[in-house]
mmCIF file of C-alpha atoms in Angstrom:
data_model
loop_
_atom_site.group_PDB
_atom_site.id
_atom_site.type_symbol
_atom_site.label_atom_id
_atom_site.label_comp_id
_atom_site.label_asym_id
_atom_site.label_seq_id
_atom_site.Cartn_x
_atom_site.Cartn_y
_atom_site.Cartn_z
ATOM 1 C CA UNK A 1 161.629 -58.708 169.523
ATOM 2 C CA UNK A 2 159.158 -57.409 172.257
ATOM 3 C CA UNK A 3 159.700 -60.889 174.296
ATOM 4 C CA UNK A 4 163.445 -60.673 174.241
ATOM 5 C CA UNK A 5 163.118 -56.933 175.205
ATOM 6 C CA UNK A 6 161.049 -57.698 178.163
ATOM 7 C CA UNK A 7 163.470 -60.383 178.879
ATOM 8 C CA UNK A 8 166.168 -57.808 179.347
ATOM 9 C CA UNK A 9 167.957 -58.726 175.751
ATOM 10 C CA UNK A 10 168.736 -56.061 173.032
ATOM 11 C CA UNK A 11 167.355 -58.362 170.472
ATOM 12 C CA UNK A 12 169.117 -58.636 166.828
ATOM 13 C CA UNK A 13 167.262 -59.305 163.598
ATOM 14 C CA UNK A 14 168.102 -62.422 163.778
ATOM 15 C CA UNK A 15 167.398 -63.098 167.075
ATOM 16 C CA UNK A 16 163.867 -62.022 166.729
ATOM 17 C CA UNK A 17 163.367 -63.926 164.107
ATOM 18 C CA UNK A 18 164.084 -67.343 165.479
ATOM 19 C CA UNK A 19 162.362 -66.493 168.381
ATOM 20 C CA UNK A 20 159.459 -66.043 165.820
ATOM 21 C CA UNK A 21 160.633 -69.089 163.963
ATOM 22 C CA UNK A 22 159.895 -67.128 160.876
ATOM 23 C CA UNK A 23 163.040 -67.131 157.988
ATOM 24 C CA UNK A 24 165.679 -64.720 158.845
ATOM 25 C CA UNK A 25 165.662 -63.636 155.225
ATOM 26 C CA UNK A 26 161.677 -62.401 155.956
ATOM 27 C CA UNK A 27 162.662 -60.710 159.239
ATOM 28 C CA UNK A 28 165.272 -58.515 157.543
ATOM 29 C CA UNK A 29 162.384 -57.673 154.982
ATOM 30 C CA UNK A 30 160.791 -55.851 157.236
ATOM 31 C CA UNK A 31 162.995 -54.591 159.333
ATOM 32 C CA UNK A 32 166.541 -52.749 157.776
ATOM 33 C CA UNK A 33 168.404 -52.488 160.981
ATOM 34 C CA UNK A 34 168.302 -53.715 164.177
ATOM 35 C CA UNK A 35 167.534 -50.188 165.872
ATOM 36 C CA UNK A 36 164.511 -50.057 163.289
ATOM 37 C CA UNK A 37 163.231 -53.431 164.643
ATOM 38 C CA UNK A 38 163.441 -52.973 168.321
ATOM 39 C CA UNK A 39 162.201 -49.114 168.035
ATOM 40 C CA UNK A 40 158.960 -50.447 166.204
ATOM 41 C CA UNK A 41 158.605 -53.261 168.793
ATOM 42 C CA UNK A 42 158.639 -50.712 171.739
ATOM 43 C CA UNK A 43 156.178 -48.660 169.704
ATOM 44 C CA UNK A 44 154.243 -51.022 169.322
ATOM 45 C CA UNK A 45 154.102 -52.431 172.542
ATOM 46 C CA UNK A 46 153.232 -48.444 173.822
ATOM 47 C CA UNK A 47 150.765 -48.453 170.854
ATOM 48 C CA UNK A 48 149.024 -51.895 172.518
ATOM 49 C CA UNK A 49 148.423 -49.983 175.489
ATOM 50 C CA UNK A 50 146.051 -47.308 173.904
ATOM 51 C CA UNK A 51 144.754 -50.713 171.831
ATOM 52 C CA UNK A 52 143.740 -52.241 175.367
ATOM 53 C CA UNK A 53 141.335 -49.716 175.653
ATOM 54 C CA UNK A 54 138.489 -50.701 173.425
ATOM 55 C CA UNK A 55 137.038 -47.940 172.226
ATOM 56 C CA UNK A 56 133.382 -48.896 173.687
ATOM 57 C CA UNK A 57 135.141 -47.505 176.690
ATOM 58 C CA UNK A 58 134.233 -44.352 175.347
ATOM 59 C CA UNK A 59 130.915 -45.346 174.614
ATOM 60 C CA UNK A 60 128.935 -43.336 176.590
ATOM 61 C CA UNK A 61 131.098 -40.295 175.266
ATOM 62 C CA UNK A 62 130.302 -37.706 172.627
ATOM 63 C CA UNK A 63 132.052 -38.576 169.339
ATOM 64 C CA UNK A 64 133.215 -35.645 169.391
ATOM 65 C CA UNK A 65 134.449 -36.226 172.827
ATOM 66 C CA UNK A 66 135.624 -39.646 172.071
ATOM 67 C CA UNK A 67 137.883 -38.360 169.515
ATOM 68 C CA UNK A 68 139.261 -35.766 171.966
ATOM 69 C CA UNK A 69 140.521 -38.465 174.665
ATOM 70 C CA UNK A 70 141.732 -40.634 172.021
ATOM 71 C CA UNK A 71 143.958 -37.703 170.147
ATOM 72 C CA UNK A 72 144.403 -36.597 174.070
ATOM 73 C CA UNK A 73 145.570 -40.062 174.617
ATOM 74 C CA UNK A 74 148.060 -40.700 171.962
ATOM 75 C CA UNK A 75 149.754 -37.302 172.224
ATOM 76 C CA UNK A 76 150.652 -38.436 175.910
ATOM 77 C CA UNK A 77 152.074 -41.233 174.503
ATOM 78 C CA UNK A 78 153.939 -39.378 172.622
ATOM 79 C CA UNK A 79 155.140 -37.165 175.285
ATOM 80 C CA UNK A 80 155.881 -39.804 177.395
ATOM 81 C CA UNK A 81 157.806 -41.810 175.226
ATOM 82 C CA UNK A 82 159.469 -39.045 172.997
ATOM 83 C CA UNK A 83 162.588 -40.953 172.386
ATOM 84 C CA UNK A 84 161.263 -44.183 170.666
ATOM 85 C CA UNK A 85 158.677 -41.999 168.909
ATOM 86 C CA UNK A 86 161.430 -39.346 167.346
ATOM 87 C CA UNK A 87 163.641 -42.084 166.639
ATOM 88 C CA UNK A 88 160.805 -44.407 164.674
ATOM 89 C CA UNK A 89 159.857 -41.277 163.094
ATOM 90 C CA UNK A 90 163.722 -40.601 161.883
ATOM 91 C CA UNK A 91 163.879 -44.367 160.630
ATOM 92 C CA UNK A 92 160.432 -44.087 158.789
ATOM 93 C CA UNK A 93 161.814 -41.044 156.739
ATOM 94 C CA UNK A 94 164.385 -43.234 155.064
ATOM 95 C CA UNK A 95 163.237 -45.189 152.497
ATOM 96 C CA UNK A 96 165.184 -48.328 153.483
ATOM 97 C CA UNK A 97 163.059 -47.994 156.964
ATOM 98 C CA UNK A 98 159.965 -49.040 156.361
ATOM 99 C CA UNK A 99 157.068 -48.018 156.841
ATOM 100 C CA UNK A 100 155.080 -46.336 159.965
ATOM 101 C CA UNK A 101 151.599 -48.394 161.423
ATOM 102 C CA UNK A 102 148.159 -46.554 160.434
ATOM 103 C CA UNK A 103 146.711 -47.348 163.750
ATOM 104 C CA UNK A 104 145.680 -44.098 164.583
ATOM 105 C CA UNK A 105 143.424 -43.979 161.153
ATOM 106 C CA UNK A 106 141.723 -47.015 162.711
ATOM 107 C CA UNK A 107 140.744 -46.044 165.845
ATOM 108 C CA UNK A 108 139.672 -43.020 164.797
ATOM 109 C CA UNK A 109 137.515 -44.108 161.667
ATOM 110 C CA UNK A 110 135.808 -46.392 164.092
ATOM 111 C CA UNK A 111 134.733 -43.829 165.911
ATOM 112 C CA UNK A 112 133.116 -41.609 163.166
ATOM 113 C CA UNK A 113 131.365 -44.486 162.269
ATOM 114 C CA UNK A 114 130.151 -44.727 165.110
ATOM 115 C CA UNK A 115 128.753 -40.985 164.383
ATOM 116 C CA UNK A 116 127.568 -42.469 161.226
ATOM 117 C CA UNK A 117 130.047 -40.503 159.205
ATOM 118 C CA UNK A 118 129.175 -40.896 155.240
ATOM 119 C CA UNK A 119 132.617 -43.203 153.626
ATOM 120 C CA UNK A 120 133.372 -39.985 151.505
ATOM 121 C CA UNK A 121 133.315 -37.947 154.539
ATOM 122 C CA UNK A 122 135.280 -40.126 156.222
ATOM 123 C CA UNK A 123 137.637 -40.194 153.893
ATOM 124 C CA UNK A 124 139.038 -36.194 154.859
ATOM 125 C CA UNK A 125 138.177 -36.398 157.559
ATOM 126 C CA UNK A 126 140.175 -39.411 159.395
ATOM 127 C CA UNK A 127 143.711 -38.444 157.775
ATOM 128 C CA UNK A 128 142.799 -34.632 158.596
ATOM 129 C CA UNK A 129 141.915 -35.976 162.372
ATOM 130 C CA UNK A 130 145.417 -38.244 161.808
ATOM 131 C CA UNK A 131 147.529 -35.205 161.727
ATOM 132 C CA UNK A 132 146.619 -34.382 165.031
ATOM 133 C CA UNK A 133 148.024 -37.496 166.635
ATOM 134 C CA UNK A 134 151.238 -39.036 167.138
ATOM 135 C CA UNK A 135 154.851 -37.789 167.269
ATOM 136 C CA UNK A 136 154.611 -35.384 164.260
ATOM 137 C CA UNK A 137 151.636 -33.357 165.795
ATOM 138 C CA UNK A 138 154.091 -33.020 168.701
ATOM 139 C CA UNK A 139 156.910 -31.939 167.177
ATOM 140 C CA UNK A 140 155.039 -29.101 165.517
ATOM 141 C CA UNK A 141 153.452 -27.914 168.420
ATOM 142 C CA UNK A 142 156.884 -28.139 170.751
ATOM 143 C CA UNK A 143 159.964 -27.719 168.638
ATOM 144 C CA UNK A 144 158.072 -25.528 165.482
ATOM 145 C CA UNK A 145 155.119 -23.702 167.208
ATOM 146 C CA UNK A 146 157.046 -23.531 170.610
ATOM 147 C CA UNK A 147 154.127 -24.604 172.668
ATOM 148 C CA UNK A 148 154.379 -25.799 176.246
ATOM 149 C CA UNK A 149 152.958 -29.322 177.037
ATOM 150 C CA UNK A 150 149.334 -27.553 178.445
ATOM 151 C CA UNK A 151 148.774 -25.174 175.434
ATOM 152 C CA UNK A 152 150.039 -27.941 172.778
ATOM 153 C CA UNK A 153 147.112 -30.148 174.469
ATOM 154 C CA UNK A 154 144.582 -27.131 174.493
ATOM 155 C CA UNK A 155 145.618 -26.584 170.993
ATOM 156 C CA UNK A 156 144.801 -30.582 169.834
ATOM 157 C CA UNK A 157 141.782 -30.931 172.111
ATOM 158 C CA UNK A 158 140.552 -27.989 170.698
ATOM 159 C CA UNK A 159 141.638 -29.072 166.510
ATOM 160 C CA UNK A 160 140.099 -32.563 167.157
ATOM 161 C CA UNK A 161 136.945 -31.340 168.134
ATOM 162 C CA UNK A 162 136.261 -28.461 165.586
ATOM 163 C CA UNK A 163 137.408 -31.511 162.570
ATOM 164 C CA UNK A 164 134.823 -33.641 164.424
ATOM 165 C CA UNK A 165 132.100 -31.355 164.595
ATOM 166 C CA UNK A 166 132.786 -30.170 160.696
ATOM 167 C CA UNK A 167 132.598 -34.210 159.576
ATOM 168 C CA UNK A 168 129.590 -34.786 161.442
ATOM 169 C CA UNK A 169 127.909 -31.841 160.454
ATOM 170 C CA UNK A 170 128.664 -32.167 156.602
ATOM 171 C CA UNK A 171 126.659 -33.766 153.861
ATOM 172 C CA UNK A 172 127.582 -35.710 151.643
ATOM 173 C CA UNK A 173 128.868 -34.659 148.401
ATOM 174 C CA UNK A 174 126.230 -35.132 145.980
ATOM 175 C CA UNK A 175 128.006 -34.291 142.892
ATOM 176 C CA UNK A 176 131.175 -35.928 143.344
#
């Protein structure tokens, strides 16, 4: 679907999926409509972008500074691409829509490792880091909180790095 889009065609389901060459009974088992399909291939082609930046570029970052680009990073995204996000986000809440990518608990559990984050740690921490990235972090900020692009920025840089600092910082559980 990506490869027709950037050749200038509004791809179908079935059209993607002979471009594929993949069954056109597997393509529509992933995707319900055709406005699901081509809003997940634009996302993920945005998505690919913050992908193409390995996270060793951040290497010689803090963690906890690591963490704050990256959430930095993918609430521009966001911002920049508000359309495809709110509408992917509308599609994901119905249950014939799929589901939405976990990318962001990737990237981001890769980099607590890289703090040497304990697994049981890790595991509050990364989905409490995920809510601060992506289109729903956005929306909270802008349309519920009422925050200007600047202060909704301020306000993530500053959630990312108070989570990151608490996960680092916390020892394991030794009774659970």
């Amino acid at each position: 679907a990506a490869v027709l889009m950037d050749e200038g065609i509004v791809p179908t389901i079935a059209d993607a999926a002979d471009r594929a060459e993949i069954s056109r009974a597997t393509a529509y088992r992933y995707f319900s409509s055709p406005e699901h399909l081509q809003n997940e291939a634009a996302l993920d082609a945005i998505a690919k972008r913050i992908d193409a930046l390995p996270l060793e570029a951040l290497e010689d970052a803090s963690v906890e500074d690591a963490v704050a680009s990256l959430i930095g990073r993918v609430h521009q995204m966001s911002l920049d691409h508000e359309v495809a996000f709110r509408t992917m986000l509308r599609l994901s809440l119905d249950p014939a829509g799929g589901s939405r990518g976990g990318r962001r608990m990737g990237w981001i559990g890769a980099l607590l490792d890289r703090a040497g984050v304990p697994e049981d740690i890790k595991m509050r921490a990364v989905p409490a880091l995920s809510l601060l990235c992506g289109i729903e972090a956005h929306i909270v900020l802008s349309d519920v909180c009422g925050l200007k692009p600047d202060a909704a920025r301020n306000t993530l840089d500053w959630a990312a790095r108070v989570l990151t600092r608490a996960a680092i910082a916390e020892k394991p559980d030794r009774f659970g």
